PDB file of C-alpha atoms in Angstrom:
ATOM      1  CA  MET A   1       7.166  -3.218  21.159  1.00  0.00           C
ATOM      2  CA  LYS A   2       4.567  -3.685  17.880  1.00  0.00           C
ATOM      3  CA  LYS A   3       5.771  -1.529  14.945  1.00  0.00           C
ATOM      4  CA  GLU A   4       2.868   0.367  13.576  1.00  0.00           C
ATOM      5  CA  VAL A   5       1.975   0.650   9.922  1.00  0.00           C
ATOM      6  CA  LEU A   6      -0.168   3.269   8.386  1.00  0.00           C
ATOM      7  CA  LEU A   7      -2.965   2.113   6.075  1.00  0.00           C
ATOM      8  CA  VAL A   8      -3.655   5.581   4.178  1.00  0.00           C
ATOM      9  CA  LEU A   9      -7.414   5.834   3.524  1.00  0.00           C
ATOM     10  CA  LEU A  10      -8.916   8.772   1.655  1.00  0.00           C
ATOM     11  CA  ASN A  11     -13.203   9.122   0.851  1.00  0.00           C
ATOM     12  CA  ASP A  12     -13.951   6.711  -1.993  1.00  0.00           C
ATOM     13  CA  PHE A  13     -11.452   4.086  -0.610  1.00  0.00           C
ATOM     14  CA  ALA A  14     -10.847   0.478  -2.083  1.00  0.00           C
ATOM     15  CA  ASP A  15     -12.183  -1.559   0.921  1.00  0.00           C
ATOM     16  CA  TRP A  16     -10.744  -4.673  -0.264  1.00  0.00           C
ATOM     17  CA  GLU A  17      -7.544  -3.638  -1.223  1.00  0.00           C
ATOM     18  CA  GLY A  18      -6.410  -3.586   2.066  1.00  0.00           C
ATOM     19  CA  ALA A  19      -8.219  -6.738   3.384  1.00  0.00           C
ATOM     20  CA  PHE A  20      -5.986  -9.158   3.728  1.00  0.00           C
ATOM     21  CA  ILE A  21      -2.864  -7.066   4.503  1.00  0.00           C
ATOM     22  CA  ALA A  22      -4.548  -5.883   7.994  1.00  0.00           C
ATOM     23  CA  PRO A  23      -5.308  -8.972   9.773  1.00  0.00           C
ATOM     24  CA  ALA A  24      -1.740 -10.361   8.433  1.00  0.00           C
ATOM     25  CA  LEU A  25       0.083  -7.564  10.387  1.00  0.00           C
ATOM     26  CA  ASN A  26      -2.417  -7.330  12.730  1.00  0.00           C
ATOM     27  CA  GLN A  27      -2.956 -11.036  14.063  1.00  0.00           C
ATOM     28  CA  GLY A  28      -0.473 -12.839  12.080  1.00  0.00           C
ATOM     29  CA  ILE A  29      -0.541 -14.616   8.621  1.00  0.00           C
ATOM     30  CA  GLU A  30      -1.966 -17.246  10.973  1.00  0.00           C
ATOM     31  CA  PRO A  31      -4.315 -15.924  13.376  1.00  0.00           C
ATOM     32  CA  GLY A  32      -2.457 -16.274  16.641  1.00  0.00           C
ATOM     33  CA  ARG A  33       1.051 -16.055  14.830  1.00  0.00           C
ATOM     34  CA  PRO A  34       3.222 -13.789  16.783  1.00  0.00           C
ATOM     35  CA  THR A  35       3.382 -10.446  14.962  1.00  0.00           C
ATOM     36  CA  ASN A  36       5.685  -7.775  15.801  1.00  0.00           C
ATOM     37  CA  TYR A  37       3.317  -4.788  14.084  1.00  0.00           C
ATOM     38  CA  SER A  38       0.024  -3.442  14.354  1.00  0.00           C
ATOM     39  CA  VAL A  39      -1.925  -1.725  11.589  1.00  0.00           C
ATOM     40  CA  LYS A  40      -3.367   1.990  12.514  1.00  0.00           C
ATOM     41  CA  THR A  41      -5.219   4.177   9.506  1.00  0.00           C
ATOM     42  CA  LEU A  42      -4.279   7.461   8.815  1.00  0.00           C
ATOM     43  CA  SER A  43      -6.273  10.431   6.482  1.00  0.00           C
ATOM     44  CA  VAL A  44      -5.972  14.016   5.265  1.00  0.00           C
ATOM     45  CA  THR A  45      -8.104  14.876   8.749  1.00  0.00           C
ATOM     46  CA  LYS A  46      -9.422  12.694  11.540  1.00  0.00           C
ATOM     47  CA  ASP A  47     -12.673  12.928   9.762  1.00  0.00           C
ATOM     48  CA  PRO A  48     -14.609   9.764   8.801  1.00  0.00           C
ATOM     49  CA  VAL A  49     -13.697   8.402   5.905  1.00  0.00           C
ATOM     50  CA  VAL A  50     -16.054   6.166   3.851  1.00  0.00           C
ATOM     51  CA  SER A  51     -15.185   3.287   1.087  1.00  0.00           C
ATOM     52  CA  ILE A  52     -16.629   2.769  -2.081  1.00  0.00           C
ATOM     53  CA  GLY A  53     -18.444  -0.310  -0.356  1.00  0.00           C
ATOM     54  CA  GLY A  54     -19.959   2.035   2.154  1.00  0.00           C
ATOM     55  CA  MET A  55     -17.888   1.265   5.238  1.00  0.00           C
ATOM     56  CA  LYS A  56     -16.776   4.091   7.374  1.00  0.00           C
ATOM     57  CA  VAL A  57     -13.370   4.341   9.166  1.00  0.00           C
ATOM     58  CA  ILE A  58     -12.087   6.860  11.635  1.00  0.00           C
ATOM     59  CA  PRO A  59      -8.432   7.619  11.035  1.00  0.00           C
ATOM     60  CA  ASP A  60      -6.565   6.852  13.691  1.00  0.00           C
ATOM     61  CA  TYR A  61      -3.892   9.667  12.789  1.00  0.00           C
ATOM     62  CA  ASP A  62      -4.258  12.661  10.244  1.00  0.00           C
ATOM     63  CA  ILE A  63      -1.618  14.531   8.693  1.00  0.00           C
ATOM     64  CA  HIS A  64      -0.337  16.458  11.679  1.00  0.00           C
ATOM     65  CA  THR A  65      -0.569  13.966  14.340  1.00  0.00           C
ATOM     66  CA  VAL A  66       1.770  11.311  12.364  1.00  0.00           C
ATOM     67  CA  PRO A  67       3.937   9.226  14.672  1.00  0.00           C
ATOM     68  CA  GLU A  68       7.702   9.520  13.651  1.00  0.00           C
ATOM     69  CA  ASP A  69       8.570   5.604  14.283  1.00  0.00           C
ATOM     70  CA  TYR A  70       6.161   3.663  11.835  1.00  0.00           C
ATOM     71  CA  ALA A  71       7.334   1.161  10.227  1.00  0.00           C
ATOM     72  CA  GLY A  72       5.318   2.257   6.778  1.00  0.00           C
ATOM     73  CA  LEU A  73       2.866   3.861   4.861  1.00  0.00           C
ATOM     74  CA  ILE A  74       0.307   1.953   2.551  1.00  0.00           C
ATOM     75  CA  LEU A  75      -1.227   3.722   0.080  1.00  0.00           C
ATOM     76  CA  ILE A  76      -4.665   2.132  -0.328  1.00  0.00           C
ATOM     77  CA  GLY A  77      -6.564   2.822  -3.406  1.00  0.00           C
ATOM     78  CA  GLY A  78      -9.407   4.593  -4.522  1.00  0.00           C
ATOM     79  CA  MET A  79     -10.930   7.745  -6.373  1.00  0.00           C
ATOM     80  CA  THR A  80      -9.748  10.683  -4.443  1.00  0.00           C
ATOM     81  CA  TRP A  81      -5.941  10.147  -5.530  1.00  0.00           C
ATOM     82  CA  PHE A  82      -6.466  12.924  -7.826  1.00  0.00           C
ATOM     83  CA  THR A  83      -7.753  15.877  -5.819  1.00  0.00           C
ATOM     84  CA  PRO A  84      -6.305  18.770  -3.850  1.00  0.00           C
ATOM     85  CA  GLU A  85      -6.618  16.420  -0.580  1.00  0.00           C
ATOM     86  CA  ALA A  86      -4.602  13.998  -1.631  1.00  0.00           C
ATOM     87  CA  GLN A  87      -1.846  16.261  -2.794  1.00  0.00           C
ATOM     88  CA  LEU A  88      -1.619  17.474   1.181  1.00  0.00           C
ATOM     89  CA  LEU A  89       0.041  13.455   1.758  1.00  0.00           C
ATOM     90  CA  VAL A  90       3.135  14.423  -0.389  1.00  0.00           C
ATOM     91  CA  PRO A  91       5.172  15.571   2.042  1.00  0.00           C
ATOM     92  CA  LEU A  92       4.624  12.845   4.515  1.00  0.00           C
ATOM     93  CA  VAL A  93       5.434  10.246   1.618  1.00  0.00           C
ATOM     94  CA  GLN A  94       8.686  12.184   0.779  1.00  0.00           C
ATOM     95  CA  ASP A  95       8.995  11.586   4.160  1.00  0.00           C
ATOM     96  CA  ALA A  96       8.777   8.049   4.347  1.00  0.00           C
ATOM     97  CA  VAL A  97      11.043   7.669   0.950  1.00  0.00           C
ATOM     98  CA  ASN A  98      13.787   9.837   2.548  1.00  0.00           C
ATOM     99  CA  THR A  99      14.032   8.263   5.953  1.00  0.00           C
ATOM    100  CA  LYS A 100      14.151   4.520   3.915  1.00  0.00           C
ATOM    101  CA  LYS A 101      10.568   3.709   5.315  1.00  0.00           C
ATOM    102  CA  LEU A 102       8.080   1.188   3.663  1.00  0.00           C
ATOM    103  CA  VAL A 103       5.954   2.832   0.853  1.00  0.00           C
ATOM    104  CA  ALA A 104       3.522   0.902  -0.805  1.00  0.00           C
ATOM    105  CA  GLY A 105       0.590   1.997  -3.219  1.00  0.00           C
ATOM    106  CA  ILE A 106      -2.214  -0.225  -5.095  1.00  0.00           C
ATOM    107  CA  CYS A 107      -4.493   0.808  -7.793  1.00  0.00           C
ATOM    108  CA  ASN A 108      -4.506   4.764  -7.687  1.00  0.00           C
ATOM    109  CA  GLY A 109      -2.408   4.962  -4.872  1.00  0.00           C
ATOM    110  CA  SER A 110       0.010   3.695  -7.049  1.00  0.00           C
ATOM    111  CA  VAL A 111      -0.956   6.313  -9.703  1.00  0.00           C
ATOM    112  CA  PHE A 112      -0.812   9.064  -6.625  1.00  0.00           C
ATOM    113  CA  LEU A 113       3.136   7.572  -6.358  1.00  0.00           C
ATOM    114  CA  ALA A 114       3.826   8.419  -9.814  1.00  0.00           C
ATOM    115  CA  ILE A 115       2.657  11.433 -11.101  1.00  0.00           C
ATOM    116  CA  ASN A 116       4.559  13.111  -8.018  1.00  0.00           C
ATOM    117  CA  GLY A 117       7.672  11.855  -9.145  1.00  0.00           C
ATOM    118  CA  PHE A 118       8.214   8.880  -6.258  1.00  0.00           C
ATOM    119  CA  LEU A 119       8.521   6.202  -8.859  1.00  0.00           C
ATOM    120  CA  ASN A 120      10.658   7.338 -11.671  1.00  0.00           C
ATOM    121  CA  ASP A 121      14.054   5.633 -10.379  1.00  0.00           C
ATOM    122  CA  VAL A 122      12.342   2.417  -9.231  1.00  0.00           C
ATOM    123  CA  LYS A 123      10.873  -0.615 -10.989  1.00  0.00           C
ATOM    124  CA  HIS A 124       6.997  -0.319 -10.485  1.00  0.00           C
ATOM    125  CA  THR A 125       3.899  -1.124 -11.796  1.00  0.00           C
ATOM    126  CA  SER A 126       0.722   0.170 -11.669  1.00  0.00           C
ATOM    127  CA  ASN A 127      -2.842   1.016 -13.677  1.00  0.00           C
ATOM    128  CA  THR A 128      -1.163   0.968 -17.259  1.00  0.00           C
ATOM    129  CA  VAL A 129       1.943   3.315 -17.759  1.00  0.00           C
ATOM    130  CA  GLU A 130      -0.597   5.034 -20.115  1.00  0.00           C
ATOM    131  CA  PHE A 131      -2.793   5.800 -17.613  1.00  0.00           C
ATOM    132  CA  ILE A 132       0.092   7.371 -15.588  1.00  0.00           C
ATOM    133  CA  LYS A 133       0.983   9.286 -18.154  1.00  0.00           C
ATOM    134  CA  SER A 134      -2.733  10.638 -18.861  1.00  0.00           C
ATOM    135  CA  CYS A 135      -3.335  11.405 -14.925  1.00  0.00           C
ATOM    136  CA  GLY A 136       0.033  13.617 -14.786  1.00  0.00           C
ATOM    137  CA  PRO A 137       3.005  13.416 -17.273  1.00  0.00           C
ATOM    138  CA  ASP A 138       4.653  16.217 -15.692  1.00  0.00           C
ATOM    139  CA  LYS A 139       6.848  14.451 -12.741  1.00  0.00           C
ATOM    140  CA  TYR A 140       6.372  11.073 -14.459  1.00  0.00           C
ATOM    141  CA  THR A 141       9.606   9.798 -16.215  1.00  0.00           C
ATOM    142  CA  GLY A 142       9.991   6.397 -15.158  1.00  0.00           C
ATOM    143  CA  ASP A 143       8.487   4.798 -18.354  1.00  0.00           C
ATOM    144  CA  GLU A 144      11.815   2.633 -18.642  1.00  0.00           C
ATOM    145  CA  ASN A 145      11.224   1.184 -15.167  1.00  0.00           C
ATOM    146  CA  TYR A 146       7.830   0.517 -15.508  1.00  0.00           C
ATOM    147  CA  LEU A 147       6.877  -2.996 -15.408  1.00  0.00           C
ATOM    148  CA  ASN A 148       3.715  -5.427 -16.521  1.00  0.00           C
ATOM    149  CA  LYS A 149       3.090  -7.174 -13.232  1.00  0.00           C
ATOM    150  CA  GLN A 150       0.681  -7.825 -10.663  1.00  0.00           C
ATOM    151  CA  ALA A 151       2.915  -6.134  -7.781  1.00  0.00           C
ATOM    152  CA  VAL A 152       6.640  -5.235  -8.100  1.00  0.00           C
ATOM    153  CA  ARG A 153       8.688  -4.392  -5.024  1.00  0.00           C
ATOM    154  CA  ASP A 154      11.838  -2.707  -5.401  1.00  0.00           C
ATOM    155  CA  GLY A 155      14.067  -1.912  -2.281  1.00  0.00           C
ATOM    156  CA  ASN A 156      11.382  -0.151  -0.031  1.00  0.00           C
ATOM    157  CA  ILE A 157       8.636   0.529  -2.229  1.00  0.00           C
ATOM    158  CA  ILE A 158       6.109  -1.717  -3.245  1.00  0.00           C
ATOM    159  CA  THR A 159       3.347  -1.020  -6.169  1.00  0.00           C
ATOM    160  CA  ALA A 160       0.476  -3.072  -7.416  1.00  0.00           C
ATOM    161  CA  ASN A 161      -2.098  -2.521 -10.067  1.00  0.00           C
ATOM    162  CA  GLY A 162      -5.773  -2.656  -9.322  1.00  0.00           C
ATOM    163  CA  SER A 163      -6.702  -6.493  -9.343  1.00  0.00           C
ATOM    164  CA  GLY A 164      -2.777  -7.273  -7.829  1.00  0.00           C
ATOM    165  CA  TYR A 165      -4.267  -6.805  -4.161  1.00  0.00           C
ATOM    166  CA  LEU A 166      -2.984 -10.709  -2.854  1.00  0.00           C
ATOM    167  CA  GLU A 167       0.484  -9.897  -4.664  1.00  0.00           C
ATOM    168  CA  PHE A 168       0.230  -6.395  -2.968  1.00  0.00           C
ATOM    169  CA  CYS A 169      -0.041  -7.907   0.351  1.00  0.00           C
ATOM    170  CA  ARG A 170       2.578 -10.807  -0.458  1.00  0.00           C
ATOM    171  CA  GLU A 171       5.433  -8.266  -1.172  1.00  0.00           C
ATOM    172  CA  ILE A 172       4.669  -6.005   1.608  1.00  0.00           C
ATOM    173  CA  LEU A 173       4.688  -9.289   4.445  1.00  0.00           C
ATOM    174  CA  TYR A 174       7.983 -10.230   2.358  1.00  0.00           C
ATOM    175  CA  ALA A 175       9.410  -6.680   2.835  1.00  0.00           C
ATOM    176  CA  LEU A 176       8.499  -6.633   6.741  1.00  0.00           C
ATOM    177  CA  ASP A 177       9.809 -10.180   7.314  1.00  0.00           C
ATOM    178  CA  ALA A 178       6.382 -10.280   8.584  1.00  0.00           C
ATOM    179  CA  ASP A 179       6.665 -14.628   9.095  1.00  0.00           C
ATOM    180  CA  THR A 180       8.912 -17.002   6.812  1.00  0.00           C
ATOM    181  CA  ARG A 181       8.769 -17.188   3.601  1.00  0.00           C
ATOM    182  CA  GLU A 182       6.795 -20.728   3.850  1.00  0.00           C
ATOM    183  CA  LYS A 183       4.199 -19.239   6.006  1.00  0.00           C
ATOM    184  CA  ILE A 184       3.924 -15.978   3.708  1.00  0.00           C
ATOM    185  CA  GLU A 185       3.934 -18.381   0.034  1.00  0.00           C
ATOM    186  CA  GLU A 186       1.039 -20.856   1.641  1.00  0.00           C
ATOM    187  CA  SER A 187      -1.045 -17.753   2.862  1.00  0.00           C
ATOM    188  CA  TYR A 188      -0.784 -16.277  -0.733  1.00  0.00           C
ATOM    189  CA  PHE A 189      -1.467 -19.729  -2.295  1.00  0.00           C
ATOM    190  CA  PHE A 190      -4.431 -20.156   0.072  1.00  0.00           C
ATOM    191  CA  ASN A 191      -5.918 -16.434  -0.646  1.00  0.00           C
ATOM    192  CA  LYS A 192      -5.326 -17.306  -4.331  1.00  0.00           C
ATOM    193  CA  ASN A 193      -6.776 -20.823  -4.632  1.00  0.00           C
ATOM    194  CA  GLY A 194      -8.590 -21.297  -1.740  1.00  0.00           C
ATOM    195  CA  TYR A 195      -9.694 -25.073  -0.561  1.00  0.00           C
ATOM    196  CA  CYS A 196     -11.030 -25.975  -3.927  1.00  0.00           C
ATOM    197  CA  PRO A 197      -8.542 -24.676  -6.582  1.00  0.00           C
ATOM    198  CA  VAL A 198      -9.719 -24.435 -10.235  1.00  0.00           C
TER     199      VAL A 198
END
């Protein structure tokens, strides 16, 4: 039976930040290759959420219907991570951290993890350490663990800045053992460079 990986989406989510992750997990790095995962969407409610690009998604789950046996949470960035609505997700993230599930955040999703104290004791990255501090310095004390990189994986926690969506995808695929190292690197290289590298 396939394990579910949950993409956490809020209104004004960044369409492109999950665009490589979802098909790689749901259909395989190369379509048709075996995969152990299926991708589902989650939001605070089951009301439709609309991306920055205008795509409407009806979430599979809300915070009251999350299955217990999912494999990981992936917080897709966007413009709503600094709202009271987003704070309703804190207990879900805390439970995922406590049960050692994969927790991944990109762009403002990573900032959300930082300002709620989830990144203080792990190596991480985001949209600059200065930006994290400007958003919520009270719970963030992880300056010394901040790395100026596109994406960082430390145990079950993965973070990326807003331009690191391919590196973010690669780290998630590694963390979930989604395919062989060779296939993961081939996929990353192809998506990064295309048929005609410059």
